[in-house]
Amino acid sequence: MAIGEELRRGCFWQGVLAEAAATFIFVVMVLGASTAPGPLAPALAGGLVAGGLACSLGTPQANPALTLALLCTRKMGALQGAAGLLAQCAGATAAAAAARMVLPDDTGLVTRLALVTFATSDHAAPQGGLALGSAVAAGALAAGPFSGGSMNPARSLGPAIVTGVWDDHWVYWLGPVLGAVLAGFSYEFILAPSASREKLGACLACRDVALVETTSTSPSSPSAHAPLPPPAKQGRGAA
């Protein structure tokens, strides 16, 4: 699809708006909870809001690491991915600016040095929100005492832009992005029910993975091996 045609589609801009809004909501909730002592409050806030967004807004990524993973696995177009990344960064920056205006200080805004990863699924069912929220909360609780538990680069980028504190900021991009890309490749080409060598080849050849589908028929399928029924015999006349 041409770039101009893509930009004229209403669903394209709806997706961009959803990414900006979802990232704003996620970051502002986590930053607000970060004023509480200890990692429990921001971890629960992050898990609950991630699960709620997954169920209510059609599973926006709201995370640059996940968007980059989808791009690397050829599950998303370059234009859609670039627009999503810009929307996420804008939403996170707006959230950090809003939080800074209402919070008493900047202590809970900026995340500190640690190597964190982000793993996610490429789709979500209604129960997927619970799974996603639980994973976010668990990861934040595990890494919180060491780093603040930031598994979302946007959560770290927004406060860095607003406060001007960039100490070790690269770690909060490298860790989540590497984790998300590895998780995406592992799921899409090894663990997923639709995983196949054809899909991996399409990804490595920079082709659309969605166009490569396995069409093998189950051996037990009636249409695969069952012979056609014999034609019905015609009667000689009415009784």
PDB file of N, CA, C and O in Angstrom, residues 22-39 41-47 49 89-112 147-150 152-163:
ATOM      1  N   ALA A  22      -2.766   5.675  25.031  1.00  0.00           N
ATOM      2  CA  ALA A  22      -2.443   4.553  25.912  1.00  0.00           C
ATOM      3  C   ALA A  22      -1.111   4.774  26.620  1.00  0.00           C
ATOM      4  O   ALA A  22      -0.976   4.491  27.819  1.00  0.00           O
ATOM      5  N   THR A  23      -0.106   5.274  25.889  1.00  0.00           N
ATOM      6  CA  THR A  23       1.190   5.521  26.515  1.00  0.00           C
ATOM      7  C   THR A  23       1.083   6.637  27.549  1.00  0.00           C
ATOM      8  O   THR A  23       1.704   6.554  28.624  1.00  0.00           O
ATOM      9  N   PHE A  24       0.316   7.677  27.239  1.00  0.00           N
ATOM     10  CA  PHE A  24       0.108   8.754  28.217  1.00  0.00           C
ATOM     11  C   PHE A  24      -0.519   8.204  29.498  1.00  0.00           C
ATOM     12  O   PHE A  24      -0.052   8.493  30.605  1.00  0.00           O
ATOM     13  N   ILE A  25      -1.570   7.409  29.346  1.00  0.00           N
ATOM     14  CA  ILE A  25      -2.252   6.854  30.520  1.00  0.00           C
ATOM     15  C   ILE A  25      -1.318   5.965  31.322  1.00  0.00           C
ATOM     16  O   ILE A  25      -1.235   6.054  32.555  1.00  0.00           O
ATOM     17  N   PHE A  26      -0.595   5.083  30.623  1.00  0.00           N
ATOM     18  CA  PHE A  26       0.306   4.164  31.322  1.00  0.00           C
ATOM     19  C   PHE A  26       1.383   4.919  32.094  1.00  0.00           C
ATOM     20  O   PHE A  26       1.612   4.676  33.282  1.00  0.00           O
ATOM     21  N   VAL A  27       2.053   5.853  31.423  1.00  0.00           N
ATOM     22  CA  VAL A  27       3.171   6.550  32.058  1.00  0.00           C
ATOM     23  C   VAL A  27       2.698   7.435  33.206  1.00  0.00           C
ATOM     24  O   VAL A  27       3.314   7.460  34.270  1.00  0.00           O
ATOM     25  N   VAL A  28       1.610   8.155  33.020  1.00  0.00           N
ATOM     26  CA  VAL A  28       1.162   9.055  34.075  1.00  0.00           C
ATOM     27  C   VAL A  28       0.702   8.268  35.305  1.00  0.00           C
ATOM     28  O   VAL A  28       0.915   8.695  36.450  1.00  0.00           O
ATOM     29  N   MET A  29       0.101   7.097  35.103  1.00  0.00           N
ATOM     30  CA  MET A  29      -0.310   6.276  36.237  1.00  0.00           C
ATOM     31  C   MET A  29       0.901   5.735  36.995  1.00  0.00           C
ATOM     32  O   MET A  29       0.940   5.747  38.230  1.00  0.00           O
ATOM     33  N   VAL A  30       1.889   5.249  36.262  1.00  0.00           N
ATOM     34  CA  VAL A  30       3.082   4.703  36.908  1.00  0.00           C
ATOM     35  C   VAL A  30       3.864   5.795  37.626  1.00  0.00           C
ATOM     36  O   VAL A  30       4.346   5.596  38.747  1.00  0.00           O
ATOM     37  N   LEU A  31       3.991   6.964  37.003  1.00  0.00           N
ATOM     38  CA  LEU A  31       4.711   8.052  37.652  1.00  0.00           C
ATOM     39  C   LEU A  31       3.984   8.531  38.901  1.00  0.00           C
ATOM     40  O   LEU A  31       4.615   8.852  39.910  1.00  0.00           O
ATOM     41  N   GLY A  32       2.661   8.586  38.837  1.00  0.00           N
ATOM     42  CA  GLY A  32       1.915   8.973  40.026  1.00  0.00           C
ATOM     43  C   GLY A  32       2.092   7.990  41.164  1.00  0.00           C
ATOM     44  O   GLY A  32       2.248   8.380  42.332  1.00  0.00           O
ATOM     45  N   ALA A  33       2.100   6.701  40.835  1.00  0.00           N
ATOM     46  CA  ALA A  33       2.276   5.683  41.879  1.00  0.00           C
ATOM     47  C   ALA A  33       3.705   5.638  42.393  1.00  0.00           C
ATOM     48  O   ALA A  33       3.951   5.119  43.493  1.00  0.00           O
ATOM     49  N   SER A  34       4.654   6.164  41.614  1.00  0.00           N
ATOM     50  CA  SER A  34       6.058   6.110  42.017  1.00  0.00           C
ATOM     51  C   SER A  34       6.372   7.016  43.204  1.00  0.00           C
ATOM     52  O   SER A  34       7.463   6.920  43.778  1.00  0.00           O
ATOM     53  N   THR A  35       5.448   7.885  43.574  1.00  0.00           N
ATOM     54  CA  THR A  35       5.673   8.730  44.747  1.00  0.00           C
ATOM     55  C   THR A  35       5.571   7.941  46.035  1.00  0.00           C
ATOM     56  O   THR A  35       6.068   8.386  47.076  1.00  0.00           O
ATOM     57  N   ALA A  36       4.917   6.779  45.988  1.00  0.00           N
ATOM     58  CA  ALA A  36       4.800   5.942  47.182  1.00  0.00           C
ATOM     59  C   ALA A  36       6.139   5.259  47.444  1.00  0.00           C
ATOM     60  O   ALA A  36       6.879   4.931  46.511  1.00  0.00           O
ATOM     61  N   PRO A  37       6.482   5.018  48.708  1.00  0.00           N
ATOM     62  CA  PRO A  37       7.749   4.341  49.010  1.00  0.00           C
ATOM     63  C   PRO A  37       7.692   2.876  48.596  1.00  0.00           C
ATOM     64  O   PRO A  37       6.672   2.204  48.732  1.00  0.00           O
ATOM     65  N   GLY A  38       8.818   2.388  48.074  1.00  0.00           N
ATOM     66  CA  GLY A  38       8.901   0.983  47.692  1.00  0.00           C
ATOM     67  C   GLY A  38       8.367   0.736  46.293  1.00  0.00           C
ATOM     68  O   GLY A  38       7.686   1.572  45.705  1.00  0.00           O
ATOM     69  N   PRO A  39       8.639  -0.469  45.748  1.00  0.00           N
ATOM     70  CA  PRO A  39       8.251  -0.774  44.373  1.00  0.00           C
ATOM     71  C   PRO A  39       6.841  -1.320  44.226  1.00  0.00           C
ATOM     72  O   PRO A  39       6.390  -1.516  43.097  1.00  0.00           O
ATOM     73  N   ALA A  41       3.681  -0.132  44.851  1.00  0.00           N
ATOM     74  CA  ALA A  41       2.650   0.715  44.249  1.00  0.00           C
ATOM     75  C   ALA A  41       2.846   0.897  42.746  1.00  0.00           C
ATOM     76  O   ALA A  41       1.912   0.684  41.965  1.00  0.00           O
ATOM     77  N   PRO A  42       4.044   1.278  42.267  1.00  0.00           N
ATOM     78  CA  PRO A  42       4.192   1.411  40.811  1.00  0.00           C
ATOM     79  C   PRO A  42       4.059   0.096  40.065  1.00  0.00           C
ATOM     80  O   PRO A  42       3.573   0.060  38.938  1.00  0.00           O
ATOM     81  N   ALA A  43       4.458  -1.011  40.695  1.00  0.00           N
ATOM     82  CA  ALA A  43       4.310  -2.305  40.035  1.00  0.00           C
ATOM     83  C   ALA A  43       2.847  -2.666  39.858  1.00  0.00           C
ATOM     84  O   ALA A  43       2.419  -3.099  38.782  1.00  0.00           O
ATOM     85  N   LEU A  44       2.058  -2.467  40.913  1.00  0.00           N
ATOM     86  CA  LEU A  44       0.624  -2.757  40.810  1.00  0.00           C
ATOM     87  C   LEU A  44      -0.054  -1.800  39.834  1.00  0.00           C
ATOM     88  O   LEU A  44      -0.914  -2.203  39.045  1.00  0.00           O
ATOM     89  N   ALA A  45       0.341  -0.528  39.876  1.00  0.00           N
ATOM     90  CA  ALA A  45      -0.248   0.446  38.955  1.00  0.00           C
ATOM     91  C   ALA A  45       0.065   0.078  37.508  1.00  0.00           C
ATOM     92  O   ALA A  45      -0.817   0.101  36.638  1.00  0.00           O
ATOM     93  N   GLY A  46       1.319  -0.278  37.240  1.00  0.00           N
ATOM     94  CA  GLY A  46       1.698  -0.658  35.887  1.00  0.00           C
ATOM     95  C   GLY A  46       0.973  -1.899  35.408  1.00  0.00           C
ATOM     96  O   GLY A  46       0.506  -1.963  34.273  1.00  0.00           O
ATOM     97  N   GLY A  47       0.856  -2.894  36.284  1.00  0.00           N
ATOM     98  CA  GLY A  47       0.160  -4.114  35.901  1.00  0.00           C
ATOM     99  C   GLY A  47      -1.316  -3.897  35.654  1.00  0.00           C
ATOM    100  O   GLY A  47      -1.878  -4.386  34.662  1.00  0.00           O
ATOM    101  N   VAL A  49      -2.924  -1.012  34.917  1.00  0.00           N
ATOM    102  CA  VAL A  49      -3.214  -0.158  33.767  1.00  0.00           C
ATOM    103  C   VAL A  49      -2.879  -0.876  32.468  1.00  0.00           C
ATOM    104  O   VAL A  49      -3.580  -0.709  31.455  1.00  0.00           O
ATOM    105  N   CYS A  89       6.330   8.163  22.141  1.00  0.00           N
ATOM    106  CA  CYS A  89       7.268   9.110  22.756  1.00  0.00           C
ATOM    107  C   CYS A  89       6.574  10.422  23.111  1.00  0.00           C
ATOM    108  O   CYS A  89       6.841  11.016  24.173  1.00  0.00           O
ATOM    109  N   ALA A  90       5.669  10.877  22.237  1.00  0.00           N
ATOM    110  CA  ALA A  90       4.935  12.112  22.527  1.00  0.00           C
ATOM    111  C   ALA A  90       4.017  11.926  23.729  1.00  0.00           C
ATOM    112  O   ALA A  90       3.935  12.798  24.607  1.00  0.00           O
ATOM    113  N   GLY A  91       3.321  10.795  23.789  1.00  0.00           N
ATOM    114  CA  GLY A  91       2.440  10.534  24.924  1.00  0.00           C
ATOM    115  C   GLY A  91       3.197  10.435  26.228  1.00  0.00           C
ATOM    116  O   GLY A  91       2.759  10.949  27.266  1.00  0.00           O
ATOM    117  N   ALA A  92       4.379   9.783  26.191  1.00  0.00           N
ATOM    118  CA  ALA A  92       5.174   9.649  27.409  1.00  0.00           C
ATOM    119  C   ALA A  92       5.720  11.002  27.871  1.00  0.00           C
ATOM    120  O   ALA A  92       5.759  11.287  29.079  1.00  0.00           O
ATOM    121  N   THR A  93       6.141  11.834  26.933  1.00  0.00           N
ATOM    122  CA  THR A  93       6.654  13.151  27.297  1.00  0.00           C
ATOM    123  C   THR A  93       5.556  14.023  27.899  1.00  0.00           C
ATOM    124  O   THR A  93       5.778  14.729  28.898  1.00  0.00           O
ATOM    125  N   ALA A  94       4.366  13.984  27.294  1.00  0.00           N
ATOM    126  CA  ALA A  94       3.243  14.745  27.849  1.00  0.00           C
ATOM    127  C   ALA A  94       2.880  14.251  29.241  1.00  0.00           C
ATOM    128  O   ALA A  94       2.568  15.044  30.141  1.00  0.00           O
ATOM    129  N   ALA A  95       2.927  12.934  29.439  1.00  0.00           N
ATOM    130  CA  ALA A  95       2.618  12.378  30.757  1.00  0.00           C
ATOM    131  C   ALA A  95       3.643  12.811  31.801  1.00  0.00           C
ATOM    132  O   ALA A  95       3.296  13.160  32.936  1.00  0.00           O
ATOM    133  N   ALA A  96       4.924  12.797  31.418  1.00  0.00           N
ATOM    134  CA  ALA A  96       5.965  13.218  32.362  1.00  0.00           C
ATOM    135  C   ALA A  96       5.839  14.691  32.704  1.00  0.00           C
ATOM    136  O   ALA A  96       6.040  15.099  33.861  1.00  0.00           O
ATOM    137  N   ALA A  97       5.494  15.513  31.706  1.00  0.00           N
ATOM    138  CA  ALA A  97       5.318  16.945  31.973  1.00  0.00           C
ATOM    139  C   ALA A  97       4.143  17.176  32.911  1.00  0.00           C
ATOM    140  O   ALA A  97       4.221  18.001  33.839  1.00  0.00           O
ATOM    141  N   ALA A  98       3.054  16.445  32.689  1.00  0.00           N
ATOM    142  CA  ALA A  98       1.890  16.585  33.574  1.00  0.00           C
ATOM    143  C   ALA A  98       2.212  16.121  34.984  1.00  0.00           C
ATOM    144  O   ALA A  98       1.822  16.762  35.974  1.00  0.00           O
ATOM    145  N   ALA A  99       2.934  15.002  35.097  1.00  0.00           N
ATOM    146  CA  ALA A  99       3.283  14.488  36.428  1.00  0.00           C
ATOM    147  C   ALA A  99       4.216  15.441  37.156  1.00  0.00           C
ATOM    148  O   ALA A  99       4.104  15.641  38.369  1.00  0.00           O
ATOM    149  N   ARG A 100       5.123  16.055  36.414  1.00  0.00           N
ATOM    150  CA  ARG A 100       6.064  16.960  37.070  1.00  0.00           C
ATOM    151  C   ARG A 100       5.368  18.192  37.624  1.00  0.00           C
ATOM    152  O   ARG A 100       5.801  18.765  38.627  1.00  0.00           O
ATOM    153  N   MET A 101       4.299  18.613  36.985  1.00  0.00           N
ATOM    154  CA  MET A 101       3.584  19.796  37.460  1.00  0.00           C
ATOM    155  C   MET A 101       2.834  19.541  38.761  1.00  0.00           C
ATOM    156  O   MET A 101       2.615  20.463  39.544  1.00  0.00           O
ATOM    157  N   VAL A 102       2.438  18.291  38.992  1.00  0.00           N
ATOM    158  CA  VAL A 102       1.618  18.012  40.175  1.00  0.00           C
ATOM    159  C   VAL A 102       2.379  17.290  41.281  1.00  0.00           C
ATOM    160  O   VAL A 102       1.968  17.339  42.449  1.00  0.00           O
ATOM    161  N   LEU A 103       3.487  16.634  40.939  1.00  0.00           N
ATOM    162  CA  LEU A 103       4.238  15.911  41.963  1.00  0.00           C
ATOM    163  C   LEU A 103       5.128  16.870  42.741  1.00  0.00           C
ATOM    164  O   LEU A 103       5.611  17.866  42.196  1.00  0.00           O
ATOM    165  N   PRO A 104       5.395  16.569  44.004  1.00  0.00           N
ATOM    166  CA  PRO A 104       6.187  17.484  44.827  1.00  0.00           C
ATOM    167  C   PRO A 104       7.636  17.608  44.388  1.00  0.00           C
ATOM    168  O   PRO A 104       8.267  18.643  44.586  1.00  0.00           O
ATOM    169  N   ASP A 105       8.216  16.542  43.826  1.00  0.00           N
ATOM    170  CA  ASP A 105       9.597  16.615  43.352  1.00  0.00           C
ATOM    171  C   ASP A 105       9.779  15.616  42.222  1.00  0.00           C
ATOM    172  O   ASP A 105       8.856  14.915  41.829  1.00  0.00           O
ATOM    173  N   ASP A 106      11.024  15.554  41.700  1.00  0.00           N
ATOM    174  CA  ASP A 106      11.329  14.682  40.563  1.00  0.00           C
ATOM    175  C   ASP A 106      11.900  13.340  40.981  1.00  0.00           C
ATOM    176  O   ASP A 106      12.380  12.575  40.134  1.00  0.00           O
ATOM    177  N   THR A 107      11.838  13.024  42.258  1.00  0.00           N
ATOM    178  CA  THR A 107      12.519  11.825  42.747  1.00  0.00           C
ATOM    179  C   THR A 107      11.996  10.561  42.089  1.00  0.00           C
ATOM    180  O   THR A 107      12.760   9.679  41.710  1.00  0.00           O
ATOM    181  N   GLY A 108      10.692  10.453  41.961  1.00  0.00           N
ATOM    182  CA  GLY A 108      10.125   9.222  41.430  1.00  0.00           C
ATOM    183  C   GLY A 108       9.989   9.189  39.931  1.00  0.00           C
ATOM    184  O   GLY A 108       9.492   8.197  39.387  1.00  0.00           O
ATOM    185  N   LEU A 109      10.426  10.244  39.238  1.00  0.00           N
ATOM    186  CA  LEU A 109      10.239  10.294  37.794  1.00  0.00           C
ATOM    187  C   LEU A 109      11.291   9.500  37.031  1.00  0.00           C
ATOM    188  O   LEU A 109      10.969   8.698  36.154  1.00  0.00           O
ATOM    189  N   VAL A 110      12.557   9.732  37.346  1.00  0.00           N
ATOM    190  CA  VAL A 110      13.642   9.178  36.542  1.00  0.00           C
ATOM    191  C   VAL A 110      14.007   7.796  37.047  1.00  0.00           C
ATOM    192  O   VAL A 110      14.190   7.577  38.242  1.00  0.00           O
ATOM    193  N   THR A 111      14.141   6.841  36.122  1.00  0.00           N
ATOM    194  CA  THR A 111      14.565   5.494  36.478  1.00  0.00           C
ATOM    195  C   THR A 111      16.080   5.430  36.542  1.00  0.00           C
ATOM    196  O   THR A 111      16.789   6.185  35.887  1.00  0.00           O
ATOM    197  N   ARG A 112      16.566   4.468  37.340  1.00  0.00           N
ATOM    198  CA  ARG A 112      18.002   4.371  37.567  1.00  0.00           C
ATOM    199  C   ARG A 112      18.556   3.092  36.968  1.00  0.00           C
ATOM    200  O   ARG A 112      17.834   2.208  36.556  1.00  0.00           O
ATOM    201  N   SER A 147      16.120  -0.976  40.035  1.00  0.00           N
ATOM    202  CA  SER A 147      16.123  -0.022  38.926  1.00  0.00           C
ATOM    203  C   SER A 147      14.855   0.797  38.808  1.00  0.00           C
ATOM    204  O   SER A 147      14.774   1.666  37.950  1.00  0.00           O
ATOM    205  N   GLY A 148      13.862   0.512  39.604  1.00  0.00           N
ATOM    206  CA  GLY A 148      12.558   1.118  39.401  1.00  0.00           C
ATOM    207  C   GLY A 148      11.670   0.256  38.530  1.00  0.00           C
ATOM    208  O   GLY A 148      10.484   0.525  38.383  1.00  0.00           O
ATOM    209  N   GLY A 149      12.235  -0.808  37.930  1.00  0.00           N
ATOM    210  CA  GLY A 149      11.445  -1.777  37.183  1.00  0.00           C
ATOM    211  C   GLY A 149      10.894  -1.251  35.876  1.00  0.00           C
ATOM    212  O   GLY A 149       9.836  -1.703  35.441  1.00  0.00           O
ATOM    213  N   SER A 150      11.578  -0.333  35.218  1.00  0.00           N
ATOM    214  CA  SER A 150      11.079   0.212  33.965  1.00  0.00           C
ATOM    215  C   SER A 150      11.358  -0.765  32.829  1.00  0.00           C
ATOM    216  O   SER A 150      12.500  -0.920  32.397  1.00  0.00           O
ATOM    217  N   ASN A 152       9.562  -0.372  30.022  1.00  0.00           N
ATOM    218  CA  ASN A 152       8.993   0.369  28.908  1.00  0.00           C
ATOM    219  C   ASN A 152       9.879   1.580  28.634  1.00  0.00           C
ATOM    220  O   ASN A 152       9.966   2.493  29.463  1.00  0.00           O
ATOM    221  N   PRO A 153      10.571   1.622  27.483  1.00  0.00           N
ATOM    222  CA  PRO A 153      11.449   2.758  27.200  1.00  0.00           C
ATOM    223  C   PRO A 153      10.734   4.106  27.239  1.00  0.00           C
ATOM    224  O   PRO A 153      11.343   5.124  27.591  1.00  0.00           O
ATOM    225  N   ALA A 154       9.443   4.136  26.877  1.00  0.00           N
ATOM    226  CA  ALA A 154       8.709   5.393  26.908  1.00  0.00           C
ATOM    227  C   ALA A 154       8.572   5.914  28.330  1.00  0.00           C
ATOM    228  O   ALA A 154       8.610   7.129  28.559  1.00  0.00           O
ATOM    229  N   ARG A 155       8.417   5.011  29.296  1.00  0.00           N
ATOM    230  CA  ARG A 155       8.311   5.422  30.689  1.00  0.00           C
ATOM    231  C   ARG A 155       9.593   6.102  31.150  1.00  0.00           C
ATOM    232  O   ARG A 155       9.578   6.987  32.017  1.00  0.00           O
ATOM    233  N   SER A 156      10.748   5.690  30.592  1.00  0.00           N
ATOM    234  CA  SER A 156      12.020   6.309  30.940  1.00  0.00           C
ATOM    235  C   SER A 156      12.322   7.535  30.100  1.00  0.00           C
ATOM    236  O   SER A 156      12.963   8.475  30.571  1.00  0.00           O
ATOM    237  N   LEU A 157      11.857   7.541  28.843  1.00  0.00           N
ATOM    238  CA  LEU A 157      12.164   8.649  27.947  1.00  0.00           C
ATOM    239  C   LEU A 157      11.448   9.935  28.351  1.00  0.00           C
ATOM    240  O   LEU A 157      12.062  11.011  28.372  1.00  0.00           O
ATOM    241  N   GLY A 158      10.161   9.836  28.659  1.00  0.00           N
ATOM    242  CA  GLY A 158       9.399  11.030  29.011  1.00  0.00           C
ATOM    243  C   GLY A 158      10.010  11.814  30.160  1.00  0.00           C
ATOM    244  O   GLY A 158      10.293  13.015  30.027  1.00  0.00           O
ATOM    245  N   PRO A 159      10.265  11.163  31.302  1.00  0.00           N
ATOM    246  CA  PRO A 159      10.903  11.895  32.401  1.00  0.00           C
ATOM    247  C   PRO A 159      12.292  12.411  32.066  1.00  0.00           C
ATOM    248  O   PRO A 159      12.691  13.477  32.543  1.00  0.00           O
ATOM    249  N   ALA A 160      13.058  11.681  31.244  1.00  0.00           N
ATOM    250  CA  ALA A 160      14.394  12.154  30.882  1.00  0.00           C
ATOM    251  C   ALA A 160      14.313  13.445  30.079  1.00  0.00           C
ATOM    252  O   ALA A 160      15.119  14.366  30.276  1.00  0.00           O
ATOM    253  N   ILE A 161      13.350  13.539  29.169  1.00  0.00           N
ATOM    254  CA  ILE A 161      13.178  14.757  28.377  1.00  0.00           C
ATOM    255  C   ILE A 161      12.756  15.928  29.272  1.00  0.00           C
ATOM    256  O   ILE A 161      13.254  17.044  29.152  1.00  0.00           O
ATOM    257  N   VAL A 162      11.832  15.668  30.191  1.00  0.00           N
ATOM    258  CA  VAL A 162      11.282  16.732  31.019  1.00  0.00           C
ATOM    259  C   VAL A 162      12.287  17.226  32.047  1.00  0.00           C
ATOM    260  O   VAL A 162      12.406  18.438  32.296  1.00  0.00           O
ATOM    261  N   THR A 163      13.023  16.287  32.663  1.00  0.00           N
ATOM    262  CA  THR A 163      13.948  16.670  33.734  1.00  0.00           C
ATOM    263  C   THR A 163      15.360  16.958  33.236  1.00  0.00           C
ATOM    264  O   THR A 163      16.144  17.597  33.947  1.00  0.00           O
TER     265      THR A 163
END
